[in-house]
Amino acid sequence: MIELTLPDMTCGHCVKTVTGTVQKLDAAAQVQCDLATHTVRIETTQSPEAVKQALEEEGYPAR
């Protein structure tokens, strides 16, 4: 399980983009986003570094 804080994730469109980005890396990934806390929990076979890099490239750097 990877848990990240994405301060720039603020709306439904952001959630869709974050989910799609992760699922491009791993189509079977499970993504749970919480807009109120700007956190995302990801169940994936990909490394945390690969996920963080992909999200950063889409404009959602993790903190």
CSV table of C-alpha atoms in Angstrom, one decimal:
chain,number,residue,atom,x,y,z
A,1,MET,CA,0.0,0.0,0.0
A,2,ILE,CA,1.3,3.4,-1.0
A,3,GLU,CA,-0.1,6.5,0.8
A,4,LEU,CA,0.7,9.9,-0.6
A,5,THR,CA,-0.3,13.5,0.1
A,6,LEU,CA,-1.1,15.4,-3.1
A,7,PRO,CA,-1.7,19.1,-2.2
A,8,ASP,CA,-2.7,20.0,-5.8
A,9,MET,CA,-5.5,17.3,-5.9
A,10,THR,CA,-8.6,19.5,-5.2
A,11,CYS,CA,-11.5,18.4,-7.3
A,12,GLY,CA,-13.2,15.5,-9.1
A,13,HIS,CA,-11.2,16.1,-12.3
A,14,CYS,CA,-8.0,15.8,-10.2
A,15,VAL,CA,-9.2,12.5,-8.8
A,16,LYS,CA,-10.0,11.2,-12.3
A,17,THR,CA,-6.5,12.2,-13.5
A,18,VAL,CA,-4.7,10.8,-10.5
A,19,THR,CA,-6.6,7.5,-10.8
A,20,GLY,CA,-6.0,7.3,-14.6
A,21,THR,CA,-2.3,8.0,-14.2
A,22,VAL,CA,-1.9,5.2,-11.7
A,23,GLN,CA,-3.9,2.8,-13.7
A,24,LYS,CA,-1.7,3.5,-16.8
A,25,LEU,CA,1.2,2.0,-14.8
A,26,ASP,CA,-0.9,-0.8,-13.4
A,27,ALA,CA,-4.3,-1.5,-14.8
A,28,ALA,CA,-5.3,-3.6,-11.8
A,29,ALA,CA,-4.3,-0.8,-9.3
A,30,GLN,CA,-6.8,0.2,-6.6
A,31,VAL,CA,-6.9,3.9,-6.0
A,32,GLN,CA,-8.7,5.6,-3.1
A,33,CYS,CA,-8.7,9.4,-3.0
A,34,ASP,CA,-9.7,11.7,-0.2
A,35,LEU,CA,-10.1,15.3,-1.4
A,36,ALA,CA,-10.6,16.7,2.1
A,37,THR,CA,-7.2,15.6,3.2
A,38,HIS,CA,-5.6,15.5,-0.2
A,39,THR,CA,-4.4,11.9,0.4
A,40,VAL,CA,-4.4,9.0,-2.0
A,41,ARG,CA,-4.0,5.3,-1.1
A,42,ILE,CA,-2.8,3.1,-3.8
A,43,GLU,CA,-2.7,-0.7,-4.0
A,44,THR,CA,-0.3,-1.6,-6.8
A,45,THR,CA,2.5,-3.8,-7.9
A,46,GLN,CA,4.5,-0.8,-9.1
A,47,SER,CA,7.2,0.8,-6.9
A,48,PRO,CA,6.4,3.9,-4.9
A,49,GLU,CA,9.1,5.8,-6.9
A,50,ALA,CA,7.4,4.9,-10.2
A,51,VAL,CA,4.0,6.0,-9.0
A,52,LYS,CA,5.4,9.3,-7.6
A,53,GLN,CA,7.2,10.1,-10.8
A,54,ALA,CA,4.2,9.4,-13.0
A,55,LEU,CA,2.0,11.6,-10.7
A,56,GLU,CA,4.6,14.4,-10.7
A,57,GLU,CA,4.7,14.3,-14.5
A,58,GLU,CA,0.9,14.8,-14.6
A,59,GLY,CA,1.2,17.8,-12.3
A,60,TYR,CA,0.5,16.2,-8.9
A,61,PRO,CA,3.8,16.1,-7.0
A,62,ALA,CA,3.6,14.1,-3.7
A,63,ARG,CA,4.7,15.6,-0.4
